[in-house]
Amino acid sequence: MALVLWRDTARVIRSQVLTLRTRGYVEAARVAGSSDFKIILRHIAPNILPLSFLYGSIAIGWAILTEASISFLGFGDPDSISWGYMLQDAFASQALAKQAYYWFVPPGICIILVVSAGFFITRGYENILFPKLSR
């Protein structure tokens, strides 16, 4: 999953870094004699971190949904317990036709809650760590 998900995040962060390196304050730091490492730590990294947190939270949600989907389709590890495997088992047992909602509602709700919680926690940390963005 990491092989597929990193490309979009890397593309957006790279474009942001390329934009930041042409800003006036970065050029002024370079003219003043700051090293590349100091410019990265003081000027570029603080401006990239909020974007990294946002894309990290999205990637975590996609990873959870992808794993559940793969397990639901039967391509996951059969020895591990997964919400996707639970949903596949409920589907194979025809729980919906038998009106056995307790088979598929809890794993579905858990997937929704974990993905939403990860996103909202990350957004909350972003508001705490970077209050300038909330204005």
PDB file of N, CA and C in Angstrom, residues 95-131:
ATOM      1  N   ALA A  95     -25.806 -12.685   5.648  1.00  0.00           N
ATOM      2  CA  ALA A  95     -26.349 -12.062   6.858  1.00  0.00           C
ATOM      3  C   ALA A  95     -27.397 -11.011   6.537  1.00  0.00           C
ATOM      4  N   LEU A  96     -27.258 -10.325   5.413  1.00  0.00           N
ATOM      5  CA  LEU A  96     -28.236  -9.304   5.062  1.00  0.00           C
ATOM      6  C   LEU A  96     -29.585  -9.934   4.719  1.00  0.00           C
ATOM      7  N   ALA A  97     -29.565 -11.065   4.021  1.00  0.00           N
ATOM      8  CA  ALA A  97     -30.811 -11.750   3.677  1.00  0.00           C
ATOM      9  C   ALA A  97     -31.491 -12.315   4.923  1.00  0.00           C
ATOM     10  N   LYS A  98     -30.690 -12.696   5.901  1.00  0.00           N
ATOM     11  CA  LYS A  98     -31.238 -13.236   7.147  1.00  0.00           C
ATOM     12  C   LYS A  98     -31.537 -12.139   8.167  1.00  0.00           C
ATOM     13  N   GLN A  99     -31.332 -10.897   7.776  1.00  0.00           N
ATOM     14  CA  GLN A  99     -31.506  -9.735   8.638  1.00  0.00           C
ATOM     15  C   GLN A  99     -30.671  -9.833   9.905  1.00  0.00           C
ATOM     16  N   ALA A 100     -29.471 -10.382   9.784  1.00  0.00           N
ATOM     17  CA  ALA A 100     -28.534 -10.465  10.903  1.00  0.00           C
ATOM     18  C   ALA A 100     -27.587  -9.269  10.804  1.00  0.00           C
ATOM     19  N   TYR A 101     -28.117  -8.113  11.133  1.00  0.00           N
ATOM     20  CA  TYR A 101     -27.358  -6.878  10.989  1.00  0.00           C
ATOM     21  C   TYR A 101     -26.155  -6.829  11.922  1.00  0.00           C
ATOM     22  N   TYR A 102     -26.198  -7.538  13.022  1.00  0.00           N
ATOM     23  CA  TYR A 102     -25.097  -7.539  13.980  1.00  0.00           C
ATOM     24  C   TYR A 102     -23.845  -8.188  13.406  1.00  0.00           C
ATOM     25  N   TRP A 103     -23.928  -8.803  12.225  1.00  0.00           N
ATOM     26  CA  TRP A 103     -22.745  -9.397  11.584  1.00  0.00           C
ATOM     27  C   TRP A 103     -21.933  -8.361  10.834  1.00  0.00           C
ATOM     28  N   PHE A 104     -22.598  -7.419  10.174  1.00  0.00           N
ATOM     29  CA  PHE A 104     -21.846  -6.498   9.323  1.00  0.00           C
ATOM     30  C   PHE A 104     -21.880  -5.043   9.779  1.00  0.00           C
ATOM     31  N   VAL A 105     -22.782  -4.683  10.665  1.00  0.00           N
ATOM     32  CA  VAL A 105     -22.836  -3.290  11.124  1.00  0.00           C
ATOM     33  C   VAL A 105     -21.637  -2.938  12.014  1.00  0.00           C
ATOM     34  N   PRO A 106     -21.260  -3.747  13.012  1.00  0.00           N
ATOM     35  CA  PRO A 106     -20.108  -3.360  13.853  1.00  0.00           C
ATOM     36  C   PRO A 106     -18.790  -3.194  13.094  1.00  0.00           C
ATOM     37  N   PRO A 107     -18.387  -4.120  12.184  1.00  0.00           N
ATOM     38  CA  PRO A 107     -17.138  -3.855  11.462  1.00  0.00           C
ATOM     39  C   PRO A 107     -17.208  -2.631  10.561  1.00  0.00           C
ATOM     40  N   GLY A 108     -18.359  -2.404   9.939  1.00  0.00           N
ATOM     41  CA  GLY A 108     -18.509  -1.226   9.089  1.00  0.00           C
ATOM     42  C   GLY A 108     -18.426   0.064   9.881  1.00  0.00           C
ATOM     43  N   ILE A 109     -19.076   0.092  11.039  1.00  0.00           N
ATOM     44  CA  ILE A 109     -19.021   1.279  11.895  1.00  0.00           C
ATOM     45  C   ILE A 109     -17.599   1.491  12.412  1.00  0.00           C
ATOM     46  N   CYS A 110     -16.913   0.411  12.769  1.00  0.00           N
ATOM     47  CA  CYS A 110     -15.532   0.539  13.256  1.00  0.00           C
ATOM     48  C   CYS A 110     -14.611   1.106  12.182  1.00  0.00           C
ATOM     49  N   ILE A 111     -14.763   0.671  10.950  1.00  0.00           N
ATOM     50  CA  ILE A 111     -13.952   1.217   9.864  1.00  0.00           C
ATOM     51  C   ILE A 111     -14.217   2.715   9.712  1.00  0.00           C
ATOM     52  N   ILE A 112     -15.481   3.090   9.707  1.00  0.00           N
ATOM     53  CA  ILE A 112     -15.843   4.498   9.557  1.00  0.00           C
ATOM     54  C   ILE A 112     -15.300   5.325  10.719  1.00  0.00           C
ATOM     55  N   LEU A 113     -15.443   4.826  11.946  1.00  0.00           N
ATOM     56  CA  LEU A 113     -14.999   5.575  13.122  1.00  0.00           C
ATOM     57  C   LEU A 113     -13.481   5.733  13.173  1.00  0.00           C
ATOM     58  N   VAL A 114     -12.738   4.685  12.842  1.00  0.00           N
ATOM     59  CA  VAL A 114     -11.278   4.772  12.910  1.00  0.00           C
ATOM     60  C   VAL A 114     -10.744   5.718  11.841  1.00  0.00           C
ATOM     61  N   VAL A 115     -11.262   5.632  10.641  1.00  0.00           N
ATOM     62  CA  VAL A 115     -10.802   6.525   9.570  1.00  0.00           C
ATOM     63  C   VAL A 115     -11.167   7.971   9.903  1.00  0.00           C
ATOM     64  N   SER A 116     -12.381   8.203  10.367  1.00  0.00           N
ATOM     65  CA  SER A 116     -12.797   9.563  10.736  1.00  0.00           C
ATOM     66  C   SER A 116     -12.005  10.087  11.925  1.00  0.00           C
ATOM     67  N   ALA A 117     -11.788   9.239  12.931  1.00  0.00           N
ATOM     68  CA  ALA A 117     -11.039   9.669  14.112  1.00  0.00           C
ATOM     69  C   ALA A 117      -9.608  10.037  13.745  1.00  0.00           C
ATOM     70  N   GLY A 118      -8.978   9.247  12.914  1.00  0.00           N
ATOM     71  CA  GLY A 118      -7.617   9.573  12.487  1.00  0.00           C
ATOM     72  C   GLY A 118      -7.560  10.906  11.774  1.00  0.00           C
ATOM     73  N   PHE A 119      -8.524  11.161  10.923  1.00  0.00           N
ATOM     74  CA  PHE A 119      -8.542  12.430  10.197  1.00  0.00           C
ATOM     75  C   PHE A 119      -8.789  13.600  11.139  1.00  0.00           C
ATOM     76  N   PHE A 120      -9.772  13.475  12.037  1.00  0.00           N
ATOM     77  CA  PHE A 120     -10.102  14.588  12.928  1.00  0.00           C
ATOM     78  C   PHE A 120      -9.015  14.838  13.960  1.00  0.00           C
ATOM     79  N   ILE A 121      -8.367  13.790  14.448  1.00  0.00           N
ATOM     80  CA  ILE A 121      -7.262  13.978  15.388  1.00  0.00           C
ATOM     81  C   ILE A 121      -6.116  14.715  14.707  1.00  0.00           C
ATOM     82  N   THR A 122      -5.818  14.331  13.487  1.00  0.00           N
ATOM     83  CA  THR A 122      -4.746  15.008  12.762  1.00  0.00           C
ATOM     84  C   THR A 122      -5.101  16.459  12.486  1.00  0.00           C
ATOM     85  N   ARG A 123      -6.336  16.729  12.122  1.00  0.00           N
ATOM     86  CA  ARG A 123      -6.750  18.112  11.901  1.00  0.00           C
ATOM     87  C   ARG A 123      -6.708  18.913  13.202  1.00  0.00           C
ATOM     88  N   GLY A 124      -7.046  18.278  14.333  1.00  0.00           N
ATOM     89  CA  GLY A 124      -6.957  18.956  15.623  1.00  0.00           C
ATOM     90  C   GLY A 124      -5.523  19.298  15.986  1.00  0.00           C
ATOM     91  N   TYR A 125      -4.599  18.353  15.760  1.00  0.00           N
ATOM     92  CA  TYR A 125      -3.186  18.638  16.003  1.00  0.00           C
ATOM     93  C   TYR A 125      -2.701  19.756  15.099  1.00  0.00           C
ATOM     94  N   GLU A 126      -3.188  19.779  13.895  1.00  0.00           N
ATOM     95  CA  GLU A 126      -2.788  20.832  12.965  1.00  0.00           C
ATOM     96  C   GLU A 126      -3.261  22.192  13.471  1.00  0.00           C
ATOM     97  N   ASN A 127      -4.457  22.264  14.019  1.00  0.00           N
ATOM     98  CA  ASN A 127      -4.952  23.532  14.560  1.00  0.00           C
ATOM     99  C   ASN A 127      -4.172  23.961  15.792  1.00  0.00           C
ATOM    100  N   ILE A 128      -3.715  22.996  16.596  1.00  0.00           N
ATOM    101  CA  ILE A 128      -2.948  23.324  17.797  1.00  0.00           C
ATOM    102  C   ILE A 128      -1.519  23.736  17.435  1.00  0.00           C
ATOM    103  N   LEU A 129      -0.893  22.976  16.558  1.00  0.00           N
ATOM    104  CA  LEU A 129       0.507  23.232  16.231  1.00  0.00           C
ATOM    105  C   LEU A 129       0.690  24.428  15.296  1.00  0.00           C
ATOM    106  N   PHE A 130      -0.278  24.674  14.447  1.00  0.00           N
ATOM    107  CA  PHE A 130      -0.164  25.733  13.451  1.00  0.00           C
ATOM    108  C   PHE A 130      -1.400  26.624  13.494  1.00  0.00           C
ATOM    109  N   PRO A 131      -1.528  27.486  14.515  1.00  0.00           N
ATOM    110  CA  PRO A 131      -2.741  28.294  14.650  1.00  0.00           C
ATOM    111  C   PRO A 131      -2.918  29.332  13.546  1.00  0.00           C
TER     112      PRO A 131
END
